[in-house]
mmCIF file with all atom_site columns, N, CA and C in Angstrom:
data_model
loop_
_atom_site.group_PDB
_atom_site.id
_atom_site.type_symbol
_atom_site.label_atom_id
_atom_site.label_alt_id
_atom_site.label_comp_id
_atom_site.label_asym_id
_atom_site.label_entity_id
_atom_site.label_seq_id
_atom_site.pdbx_PDB_ins_code
_atom_site.Cartn_x
_atom_site.Cartn_y
_atom_site.Cartn_z
_atom_site.occupancy
_atom_site.B_iso_or_equiv
_atom_site.pdbx_formal_charge
_atom_site.auth_seq_id
_atom_site.auth_comp_id
_atom_site.auth_asym_id
_atom_site.auth_atom_id
_atom_site.pdbx_PDB_model_num
ATOM 1   N N  . MET A 1 1  ? 99.465  -125.537 36.929 1.00 0.00 ? 1124 MET A N  1
ATOM 2   C CA . MET A 1 1  ? 98.511  -124.957 36.577 1.00 0.00 ? 1124 MET A CA 1
ATOM 3   C C  . MET A 1 1  ? 98.776  -124.320 35.057 1.00 0.00 ? 1124 MET A C  1
ATOM 4   N N  . THR A 1 2  ? 98.000  -124.658 34.262 1.00 0.00 ? 1125 THR A N  1
ATOM 5   C CA . THR A 1 2  ? 98.407  -124.798 33.144 1.00 0.00 ? 1125 THR A CA 1
ATOM 6   C C  . THR A 1 2  ? 98.343  -123.353 32.706 1.00 0.00 ? 1125 THR A C  1
ATOM 7   N N  . ALA A 1 3  ? 98.495  -122.309 31.074 1.00 0.00 ? 1126 ALA A N  1
ATOM 8   C CA . ALA A 1 3  ? 98.539  -120.759 30.893 1.00 0.00 ? 1126 ALA A CA 1
ATOM 9   C C  . ALA A 1 3  ? 96.922  -120.313 30.531 1.00 0.00 ? 1126 ALA A C  1
ATOM 10  N N  . GLU A 1 4  ? 95.745  -121.714 30.436 1.00 0.00 ? 1127 GLU A N  1
ATOM 11  C CA . GLU A 1 4  ? 94.721  -121.207 30.347 1.00 0.00 ? 1127 GLU A CA 1
ATOM 12  C C  . GLU A 1 4  ? 94.676  -120.749 31.750 1.00 0.00 ? 1127 GLU A C  1
ATOM 13  N N  . ASP A 1 5  ? 94.613  -121.652 32.741 1.00 0.00 ? 1128 ASP A N  1
ATOM 14  C CA . ASP A 1 5  ? 93.811  -120.569 33.955 1.00 0.00 ? 1128 ASP A CA 1
ATOM 15  C C  . ASP A 1 5  ? 95.095  -119.549 34.720 1.00 0.00 ? 1128 ASP A C  1
ATOM 16  N N  . GLU A 1 6  ? 96.119  -119.284 34.138 1.00 0.00 ? 1129 GLU A N  1
ATOM 17  C CA . GLU A 1 6  ? 96.973  -119.019 34.421 1.00 0.00 ? 1129 GLU A CA 1
ATOM 18  C C  . GLU A 1 6  ? 96.398  -117.385 34.205 1.00 0.00 ? 1129 GLU A C  1
ATOM 19  N N  . LEU A 1 7  ? 96.288  -117.388 33.382 1.00 0.00 ? 1130 LEU A N  1
ATOM 20  C CA . LEU A 1 7  ? 95.241  -116.275 32.156 1.00 0.00 ? 1130 LEU A CA 1
ATOM 21  C C  . LEU A 1 7  ? 93.838  -116.347 33.032 1.00 0.00 ? 1130 LEU A C  1
ATOM 22  N N  . ASP A 1 8  ? 93.110  -116.723 32.904 1.00 0.00 ? 1131 ASP A N  1
ATOM 23  C CA . ASP A 1 8  ? 91.644  -116.957 34.013 1.00 0.00 ? 1131 ASP A CA 1
ATOM 24  C C  . ASP A 1 8  ? 92.407  -116.373 35.479 1.00 0.00 ? 1131 ASP A C  1
ATOM 25  N N  . VAL A 1 9  ? 92.750  -116.585 36.279 1.00 0.00 ? 1132 VAL A N  1
ATOM 26  C CA . VAL A 1 9  ? 93.095  -115.950 37.696 1.00 0.00 ? 1132 VAL A CA 1
ATOM 27  C C  . VAL A 1 9  ? 93.596  -114.731 37.169 1.00 0.00 ? 1132 VAL A C  1
ATOM 28  N N  . LEU A 1 10 ? 94.691  -114.235 36.559 1.00 0.00 ? 1133 LEU A N  1
ATOM 29  C CA . LEU A 1 10 ? 94.898  -112.916 36.264 1.00 0.00 ? 1133 LEU A CA 1
ATOM 30  C C  . LEU A 1 10 ? 93.820  -112.340 36.363 1.00 0.00 ? 1133 LEU A C  1
ATOM 31  N N  . LYS A 1 11 ? 92.624  -112.148 35.305 1.00 0.00 ? 1134 LYS A N  1
ATOM 32  C CA . LYS A 1 11 ? 91.986  -111.672 34.883 1.00 0.00 ? 1134 LYS A CA 1
ATOM 33  C C  . LYS A 1 11 ? 91.099  -111.606 36.111 1.00 0.00 ? 1134 LYS A C  1
ATOM 34  N N  . GLY A 1 12 ? 90.960  -112.582 37.046 1.00 0.00 ? 1135 GLY A N  1
ATOM 35  C CA . GLY A 1 12 ? 89.735  -112.535 38.012 1.00 0.00 ? 1135 GLY A CA 1
ATOM 36  C C  . GLY A 1 12 ? 90.567  -111.465 39.619 1.00 0.00 ? 1135 GLY A C  1
ATOM 37  N N  . ARG A 1 13 ? 91.253  -111.508 38.508 1.00 0.00 ? 1136 ARG A N  1
ATOM 38  C CA . ARG A 1 13 ? 92.865  -110.612 39.609 1.00 0.00 ? 1136 ARG A CA 1
ATOM 39  C C  . ARG A 1 13 ? 91.896  -108.915 39.736 1.00 0.00 ? 1136 ARG A C  1
ATOM 40  N N  . ILE A 1 14 ? 92.930  -108.812 37.677 1.00 0.00 ? 1137 ILE A N  1
ATOM 41  C CA . ILE A 1 14 ? 92.427  -107.373 37.676 1.00 0.00 ? 1137 ILE A CA 1
ATOM 42  C C  . ILE A 1 14 ? 91.310  -106.681 38.055 1.00 0.00 ? 1137 ILE A C  1
ATOM 43  N N  . ALA A 1 15 ? 89.782  -107.794 37.542 1.00 0.00 ? 1138 ALA A N  1
ATOM 44  C CA . ALA A 1 15 ? 88.553  -107.509 38.011 1.00 0.00 ? 1138 ALA A CA 1
ATOM 45  C C  . ALA A 1 15 ? 88.014  -106.673 39.578 1.00 0.00 ? 1138 ALA A C  1
ATOM 46  N N  . LYS A 1 16 ? 89.542  -108.041 40.486 1.00 0.00 ? 1139 LYS A N  1
ATOM 47  C CA . LYS A 1 16 ? 88.589  -106.978 41.393 1.00 0.00 ? 1139 LYS A CA 1
ATOM 48  C C  . LYS A 1 16 ? 89.377  -105.719 42.216 1.00 0.00 ? 1139 LYS A C  1
ATOM 49  N N  . ALA A 1 17 ? 90.821  -106.127 41.357 1.00 0.00 ? 1140 ALA A N  1
ATOM 50  C CA . ALA A 1 17 ? 91.330  -104.954 41.587 1.00 0.00 ? 1140 ALA A CA 1
ATOM 51  C C  . ALA A 1 17 ? 91.351  -103.611 41.198 1.00 0.00 ? 1140 ALA A C  1
ATOM 52  N N  . GLU A 1 18 ? 90.576  -103.766 40.033 1.00 0.00 ? 1141 GLU A N  1
ATOM 53  C CA . GLU A 1 18 ? 89.759  -102.831 39.545 1.00 0.00 ? 1141 GLU A CA 1
ATOM 54  C C  . GLU A 1 18 ? 88.554  -101.564 40.682 1.00 0.00 ? 1141 GLU A C  1
ATOM 55  N N  . THR A 1 19 ? 87.900  -103.366 41.107 1.00 0.00 ? 1142 THR A N  1
ATOM 56  C CA . THR A 1 19 ? 86.424  -102.981 42.000 1.00 0.00 ? 1142 THR A CA 1
ATOM 57  C C  . THR A 1 19 ? 87.202  -101.701 42.799 1.00 0.00 ? 1142 THR A C  1
ATOM 58  N N  . GLU A 1 20 ? 88.332  -102.358 43.417 1.00 0.00 ? 1143 GLU A N  1
ATOM 59  C CA . GLU A 1 20 ? 89.187  -101.999 44.544 1.00 0.00 ? 1143 GLU A CA 1
ATOM 60  C C  . GLU A 1 20 ? 89.230  -100.180 44.525 1.00 0.00 ? 1143 GLU A C  1
ATOM 61  N N  . MET A 1 21 ? 89.757  -100.365 43.538 1.00 0.00 ? 1144 MET A N  1
ATOM 62  C CA . MET A 1 21 ? 90.669  -99.087  42.686 1.00 0.00 ? 1144 MET A CA 1
ATOM 63  C C  . MET A 1 21 ? 88.887  -98.196  42.643 1.00 0.00 ? 1144 MET A C  1
ATOM 64  N N  . GLU A 1 22 ? 88.250  -98.278  41.983 1.00 0.00 ? 1145 GLU A N  1
ATOM 65  C CA . GLU A 1 22 ? 87.028  -97.775  42.198 1.00 0.00 ? 1145 GLU A CA 1
ATOM 66  C C  . GLU A 1 22 ? 86.658  -97.550  43.361 1.00 0.00 ? 1145 GLU A C  1
ATOM 67  N N  . ALA A 1 23 ? 86.841  -98.185  44.012 1.00 0.00 ? 1146 ALA A N  1
ATOM 68  C CA . ALA A 1 23 ? 85.955  -97.998  45.488 1.00 0.00 ? 1146 ALA A CA 1
ATOM 69  C C  . ALA A 1 23 ? 86.683  -96.594  46.107 1.00 0.00 ? 1146 ALA A C  1
ATOM 70  N N  . TRP A 1 24 ? 88.429  -96.623  46.287 1.00 0.00 ? 1147 TRP A N  1
ATOM 71  C CA . TRP A 1 24 ? 89.581  -95.989  46.856 1.00 0.00 ? 1147 TRP A CA 1
ATOM 72  C C  . TRP A 1 24 ? 88.624  -94.261  45.738 1.00 0.00 ? 1147 TRP A C  1
ATOM 73  N N  . ARG A 1 25 ? 89.086  -94.157  44.334 1.00 0.00 ? 1148 ARG A N  1
ATOM 74  C CA . ARG A 1 25 ? 88.604  -93.595  43.606 1.00 0.00 ? 1148 ARG A CA 1
ATOM 75  C C  . ARG A 1 25 ? 87.588  -92.815  43.871 1.00 0.00 ? 1148 ARG A C  1
ATOM 76  N N  . ALA A 1 26 ? 86.300  -93.328  44.769 1.00 0.00 ? 1149 ALA A N  1
ATOM 77  C CA . ALA A 1 26 ? 85.478  -92.601  45.183 1.00 0.00 ? 1149 ALA A CA 1
ATOM 78  C C  . ALA A 1 26 ? 84.675  -92.055  46.826 1.00 0.00 ? 1149 ALA A C  1
ATOM 79  N N  . SER A 1 27 ? 85.839  -92.884  47.389 1.00 0.00 ? 1150 SER A N  1
ATOM 80  C CA . SER A 1 27 ? 85.589  -92.471  49.025 1.00 0.00 ? 1150 SER A CA 1
ATOM 81  C C  . SER A 1 27 ? 86.439  -92.166  49.386 1.00 0.00 ? 1150 SER A C  1
ATOM 82  N N  . GLY A 1 28 ? 88.225  -92.638  49.044 1.00 0.00 ? 1151 GLY A N  1
ATOM 83  C CA . GLY A 1 28 ? 89.212  -92.504  49.927 1.00 0.00 ? 1151 GLY A CA 1
ATOM 84  C C  . GLY A 1 28 ? 90.189  -91.302  49.456 1.00 0.00 ? 1151 GLY A C  1
ATOM 85  N N  . PRO A 1 29 ? 90.880  -91.562  50.079 1.00 0.00 ? 1152 PRO A N  1
ATOM 86  C CA . PRO A 1 29 ? 92.304  -90.721  50.633 1.00 0.00 ? 1152 PRO A CA 1
ATOM 87  C C  . PRO A 1 29 ? 92.699  -91.478  48.963 1.00 0.00 ? 1152 PRO A C  1
ATOM 88  N N  . GLN A 1 30 ? 93.738  -90.105  48.216 1.00 0.00 ? 1153 GLN A N  1
ATOM 89  C CA . GLN A 1 30 ? 94.485  -90.532  46.776 1.00 0.00 ? 1153 GLN A CA 1
ATOM 90  C C  . GLN A 1 30 ? 95.011  -91.193  46.621 1.00 0.00 ? 1153 GLN A C  1
ATOM 91  N N  . GLU A 1 31 ? 96.236  -91.487  48.049 1.00 0.00 ? 1154 GLU A N  1
ATOM 92  C CA . GLU A 1 31 ? 97.094  -92.010  48.249 1.00 0.00 ? 1154 GLU A CA 1
ATOM 93  C C  . GLU A 1 31 ? 96.691  -93.833  47.883 1.00 0.00 ? 1154 GLU A C  1
ATOM 94  N N  . LYS A 1 32 ? 96.163  -93.484  48.382 1.00 0.00 ? 1155 LYS A N  1
ATOM 95  C CA . LYS A 1 32 ? 94.730  -95.595  48.334 1.00 0.00 ? 1155 LYS A CA 1
ATOM 96  C C  . LYS A 1 32 ? 94.630  -95.491  46.975 1.00 0.00 ? 1155 LYS A C  1
ATOM 97  N N  . TYR A 1 33 ? 94.191  -94.432  46.376 1.00 0.00 ? 1156 TYR A N  1
ATOM 98  C CA . TYR A 1 33 ? 93.773  -94.913  45.082 1.00 0.00 ? 1156 TYR A CA 1
ATOM 99  C C  . TYR A 1 33 ? 95.125  -95.390  44.497 1.00 0.00 ? 1156 TYR A C  1
ATOM 100 N N  . LEU A 1 34 ? 95.682  -94.554  43.753 1.00 0.00 ? 1157 LEU A N  1
ATOM 101 C CA . LEU A 1 34 ? 97.011  -94.130  43.704 1.00 0.00 ? 1157 LEU A CA 1
ATOM 102 C C  . LEU A 1 34 ? 97.821  -95.419  43.869 1.00 0.00 ? 1157 LEU A C  1
ATOM 103 N N  . GLU A 1 35 ? 97.421  -96.340  44.623 1.00 0.00 ? 1158 GLU A N  1
ATOM 104 C CA . GLU A 1 35 ? 98.459  -97.534  45.171 1.00 0.00 ? 1158 GLU A CA 1
ATOM 105 C C  . GLU A 1 35 ? 97.579  -98.629  43.962 1.00 0.00 ? 1158 GLU A C  1
ATOM 106 N N  . ALA A 1 36 ? 96.141  -98.523  44.399 1.00 0.00 ? 1159 ALA A N  1
ATOM 107 C CA . ALA A 1 36 ? 95.020  -99.307  43.806 1.00 0.00 ? 1159 ALA A CA 1
ATOM 108 C C  . ALA A 1 36 ? 95.449  -99.445  41.965 1.00 0.00 ? 1159 ALA A C  1
ATOM 109 N N  . PHE A 1 37 ? 95.142  -98.183  41.026 1.00 0.00 ? 1160 PHE A N  1
ATOM 110 C CA . PHE A 1 37 ? 95.439  -97.461  39.903 1.00 0.00 ? 1160 PHE A CA 1
ATOM 111 C C  . PHE A 1 37 ? 97.385  -98.347  39.460 1.00 0.00 ? 1160 PHE A C  1
ATOM 112 N N  . CYS A 1 38 ? 97.795  -97.855  40.609 1.00 0.00 ? 1161 CYS A N  1
ATOM 113 C CA . CYS A 1 38 ? 99.041  -98.921  39.561 1.00 0.00 ? 1161 CYS A CA 1
ATOM 114 C C  . CYS A 1 38 ? 99.200  -100.801 39.856 1.00 0.00 ? 1161 CYS A C  1
ATOM 115 N N  . ASN A 1 39 ? 98.753  -101.093 40.965 1.00 0.00 ? 1162 ASN A N  1
ATOM 116 C CA . ASN A 1 39 ? 98.404  -102.406 41.252 1.00 0.00 ? 1162 ASN A CA 1
ATOM 117 C C  . ASN A 1 39 ? 97.169  -103.486 39.748 1.00 0.00 ? 1162 ASN A C  1
ATOM 118 N N  . VAL A 1 40 ? 96.495  -102.247 39.542 1.00 0.00 ? 1163 VAL A N  1
ATOM 119 C CA . VAL A 1 40 ? 95.289  -102.732 38.504 1.00 0.00 ? 1163 VAL A CA 1
ATOM 120 C C  . VAL A 1 40 ? 96.804  -102.344 37.266 1.00 0.00 ? 1163 VAL A C  1
ATOM 121 N N  . GLU A 1 41 ? 97.645  -101.025 36.678 1.00 0.00 ? 1164 GLU A N  1
ATOM 122 C CA . GLU A 1 41 ? 98.174  -100.975 35.972 1.00 0.00 ? 1164 GLU A CA 1
ATOM 123 C C  . GLU A 1 41 ? 99.082  -102.751 35.936 1.00 0.00 ? 1164 GLU A C  1
ATOM 124 N N  . SER A 1 42 ? 99.617  -103.083 36.888 1.00 0.00 ? 1165 SER A N  1
ATOM 125 C CA . SER A 1 42 ? 100.300 -104.440 36.719 1.00 0.00 ? 1165 SER A CA 1
ATOM 126 C C  . SER A 1 42 ? 100.164 -105.118 36.410 1.00 0.00 ? 1165 SER A C  1
ATOM 127 N N  . LEU A 1 43 ? 98.954  -105.578 36.740 1.00 0.00 ? 1166 LEU A N  1
ATOM 128 C CA . LEU A 1 43 ? 98.888  -106.728 36.767 1.00 0.00 ? 1166 LEU A CA 1
ATOM 129 C C  . LEU A 1 43 ? 98.087  -106.841 34.150 1.00 0.00 ? 1166 LEU A C  1
ATOM 130 N N  . GLU A 1 44 ? 97.522  -105.793 34.300 1.00 0.00 ? 1167 GLU A N  1
ATOM 131 C CA . GLU A 1 44 ? 96.942  -105.650 32.970 1.00 0.00 ? 1167 GLU A CA 1
ATOM 132 C C  . GLU A 1 44 ? 98.630  -105.716 32.178 1.00 0.00 ? 1167 GLU A C  1
ATOM 133 N N  . ASN A 1 45 ? 99.862  -105.413 32.510 1.00 0.00 ? 1168 ASN A N  1
ATOM 134 C CA . ASN A 1 45 ? 101.198 -105.210 31.905 1.00 0.00 ? 1168 ASN A CA 1
ATOM 135 C C  . ASN A 1 45 ? 101.189 -106.885 32.059 1.00 0.00 ? 1168 ASN A C  1
ATOM 136 N N  . ARG A 1 46 ? 100.578 -107.413 32.699 1.00 0.00 ? 1169 ARG A N  1
ATOM 137 C CA . ARG A 1 46 ? 100.850 -108.765 33.046 1.00 0.00 ? 1169 ARG A CA 1
ATOM 138 C C  . ARG A 1 46 ? 100.223 -110.097 32.302 1.00 0.00 ? 1169 ARG A C  1
ATOM 139 N N  . LEU A 1 47 ? 99.308  -109.605 31.712 1.00 0.00 ? 1170 LEU A N  1
ATOM 140 C CA . LEU A 1 47 ? 98.627  -110.269 31.375 1.00 0.00 ? 1170 LEU A CA 1
ATOM 141 C C  . LEU A 1 47 ? 98.745  -110.046 29.882 1.00 0.00 ? 1170 LEU A C  1
ATOM 142 N N  . ASP A 1 48 ? 98.382  -109.061 29.797 1.00 0.00 ? 1171 ASP A N  1
ATOM 143 C CA . ASP A 1 48 ? 99.479  -108.326 27.898 1.00 0.00 ? 1171 ASP A CA 1
ATOM 144 C C  . ASP A 1 48 ? 100.153 -109.324 27.268 1.00 0.00 ? 1171 ASP A C  1
ATOM 145 N N  . GLN A 1 49 ? 101.403 -109.379 28.892 1.00 0.00 ? 1172 GLN A N  1
ATOM 146 C CA . GLN A 1 49 ? 103.436 -110.215 28.822 1.00 0.00 ? 1172 GLN A CA 1
ATOM 147 C C  . GLN A 1 49 ? 102.267 -111.569 28.298 1.00 0.00 ? 1172 GLN A C  1
ATOM 148 N N  . LEU A 1 50 ? 101.616 -112.195 29.029 1.00 0.00 ? 1173 LEU A N  1
ATOM 149 C CA . LEU A 1 50 ? 101.260 -113.669 28.874 1.00 0.00 ? 1173 LEU A CA 1
ATOM 150 C C  . LEU A 1 50 ? 100.246 -113.808 27.946 1.00 0.00 ? 1173 LEU A C  1
ATOM 151 N N  . LEU A 1 51 ? 99.383  -112.705 26.921 1.00 0.00 ? 1174 LEU A N  1
ATOM 152 C CA . LEU A 1 51 ? 99.225  -112.987 25.670 1.00 0.00 ? 1174 LEU A CA 1
ATOM 153 C C  . LEU A 1 51 ? 99.919  -112.771 24.497 1.00 0.00 ? 1174 LEU A C  1
ATOM 154 N N  . ARG A 1 52 ? 101.455 -111.871 24.419 1.00 0.00 ? 1175 ARG A N  1
ATOM 155 C CA . ARG A 1 52 ? 102.105 -112.051 23.451 1.00 0.00 ? 1175 ARG A CA 1
ATOM 156 C C  . ARG A 1 52 ? 103.097 -112.752 23.003 1.00 0.00 ? 1175 ARG A C  1
ATOM 157 N N  . ALA A 1 53 ? 103.156 -113.985 25.172 1.00 0.00 ? 1176 ALA A N  1
ATOM 158 C CA . ALA A 1 53 ? 103.701 -114.857 24.692 1.00 0.00 ? 1176 ALA A CA 1
ATOM 159 C C  . ALA A 1 53 ? 102.997 -116.292 23.915 1.00 0.00 ? 1176 ALA A C  1
ATOM 160 N N  . ARG A 1 54 ? 101.870 -115.838 23.868 1.00 0.00 ? 1177 ARG A N  1
ATOM 161 C CA . ARG A 1 54 ? 100.710 -116.662 23.538 1.00 0.00 ? 1177 ARG A CA 1
ATOM 162 C C  . ARG A 1 54 ? 100.148 -117.110 21.847 1.00 0.00 ? 1177 ARG A C  1
ATOM 163 N N  . ALA A 1 55 ? 101.330 -116.042 21.646 1.00 0.00 ? 1178 ALA A N  1
ATOM 164 C CA . ALA A 1 55 ? 101.143 -115.183 19.821 1.00 0.00 ? 1178 ALA A CA 1
ATOM 165 C C  . ALA A 1 55 ? 101.353 -115.810 19.375 1.00 0.00 ? 1178 ALA A C  1
ATOM 166 N N  . PRO A 1 56 ? 100.792 -116.594 18.166 1.00 0.00 ? 1179 PRO A N  1
ATOM 167 C CA . PRO A 1 56 ? 101.741 -117.483 17.118 1.00 0.00 ? 1179 PRO A CA 1
ATOM 168 C C  . PRO A 1 56 ? 103.073 -116.680 16.450 1.00 0.00 ? 1179 PRO A C  1
ATOM 169 N N  . GLY A 1 57 ? 104.210 -117.459 16.679 1.00 0.00 ? 1180 GLY A N  1
ATOM 170 C CA . GLY A 1 57 ? 105.989 -116.852 16.438 1.00 0.00 ? 1180 GLY A CA 1
ATOM 171 C C  . GLY A 1 57 ? 105.607 -116.367 17.262 1.00 0.00 ? 1180 GLY A C  1
ATOM 172 N N  . ALA A 1 58 ? 105.843 -116.382 18.861 1.00 0.00 ? 1181 ALA A N  1
ATOM 173 C CA . ALA A 1 58 ? 105.840 -115.139 19.917 1.00 0.00 ? 1181 ALA A CA 1
ATOM 174 C C  . ALA A 1 58 ? 106.886 -116.402 19.625 1.00 0.00 ? 1181 ALA A C  1
ATOM 175 N N  . ALA A 1 59 ? 108.923 -115.520 20.494 1.00 0.00 ? 1182 ALA A N  1
ATOM 176 C CA . ALA A 1 59 ? 110.073 -115.910 21.011 1.00 0.00 ? 1182 ALA A CA 1
ATOM 177 C C  . ALA A 1 59 ? 109.952 -116.554 22.657 1.00 0.00 ? 1182 ALA A C  1
ATOM 178 N N  . PRO A 1 60 ? 110.060 -117.327 22.192 1.00 0.00 ? 1183 PRO A N  1
ATOM 179 C CA . PRO A 1 60 ? 110.424 -117.818 23.321 1.00 0.00 ? 1183 PRO A CA 1
ATOM 180 C C  . PRO A 1 60 ? 110.760 -117.094 24.775 1.00 0.00 ? 1183 PRO A C  1
ATOM 181 N N  . ASP A 1 61 ? 109.970 -116.707 25.784 1.00 0.00 ? 1184 ASP A N  1
ATOM 182 C CA . ASP A 1 61 ? 110.430 -116.061 26.656 1.00 0.00 ? 1184 ASP A CA 1
ATOM 183 C C  . ASP A 1 61 ? 110.845 -116.865 27.846 1.00 0.00 ? 1184 ASP A C  1
ATOM 184 N N  . ARG A 1 62 ? 111.996 -116.672 29.295 1.00 0.00 ? 1185 ARG A N  1
ATOM 185 C CA . ARG A 1 62 ? 111.851 -116.990 30.380 1.00 0.00 ? 1185 ARG A CA 1
ATOM 186 C C  . ARG A 1 62 ? 110.584 -117.666 31.525 1.00 0.00 ? 1185 ARG A C  1
ATOM 187 N N  . PRO A 1 63 ? 110.690 -118.463 31.922 1.00 0.00 ? 1186 PRO A N  1
ATOM 188 C CA . PRO A 1 63 ? 109.965 -119.873 32.424 1.00 0.00 ? 1186 PRO A CA 1
ATOM 189 C C  . PRO A 1 63 ? 109.052 -117.662 33.589 1.00 0.00 ? 1186 PRO A C  1
ATOM 190 N N  . LEU A 1 64 ? 107.744 -118.128 33.555 1.00 0.00 ? 1187 LEU A N  1
ATOM 191 C CA . LEU A 1 64 ? 106.703 -117.194 34.240 1.00 0.00 ? 1187 LEU A CA 1
ATOM 192 C C  . LEU A 1 64 ? 106.986 -117.397 35.492 1.00 0.00 ? 1187 LEU A C  1
ATOM 193 N N  . ALA A 1 65 ? 107.098 -116.817 36.134 1.00 0.00 ? 1188 ALA A N  1
ATOM 194 C CA . ALA A 1 65 ? 107.312 -116.555 37.858 1.00 0.00 ? 1188 ALA A CA 1
ATOM 195 C C  . ALA A 1 65 ? 106.118 -117.115 38.311 1.00 0.00 ? 1188 ALA A C  1
ATOM 196 N N  . ALA A 1 66 ? 106.004 -117.976 39.512 1.00 0.00 ? 1189 ALA A N  1
ATOM 197 C CA . ALA A 1 66 ? 104.866 -118.298 40.146 1.00 0.00 ? 1189 ALA A CA 1
ATOM 198 C C  . ALA A 1 66 ? 103.734 -116.818 41.041 1.00 0.00 ? 1189 ALA A C  1
ATOM 199 N N  . GLY A 1 67 ? 103.063 -116.656 41.650 1.00 0.00 ? 1190 GLY A N  1
ATOM 200 C CA . GLY A 1 67 ? 101.902 -115.630 41.771 1.00 0.00 ? 1190 GLY A CA 1
ATOM 201 C C  . GLY A 1 67 ? 102.827 -114.355 41.415 1.00 0.00 ? 1190 GLY A C  1
ATOM 202 N N  . VAL A 1 68 ? 102.353 -113.877 40.660 1.00 0.00 ? 1191 VAL A N  1
ATOM 203 C CA . VAL A 1 68 ? 102.881 -112.549 39.716 1.00 0.00 ? 1191 VAL A CA 1
ATOM 204 C C  . VAL A 1 68 ? 102.131 -112.158 39.451 1.00 0.00 ? 1191 VAL A C  1
#
């Protein structure tokens, strides 16, 4: 999987997680909403890491873990 592919997959996962989070916020128990919120935050942090690693002059990072 290329870096671009990984970014696209991650963006799709974020969009799906945000939809799920909003559904739980509107109609579900607070625990489920908070769990979904944390999932969105985690995915967004991962996306930020990937984007920073691609920035010009970025220091080499450890290898990306598959499926994270």
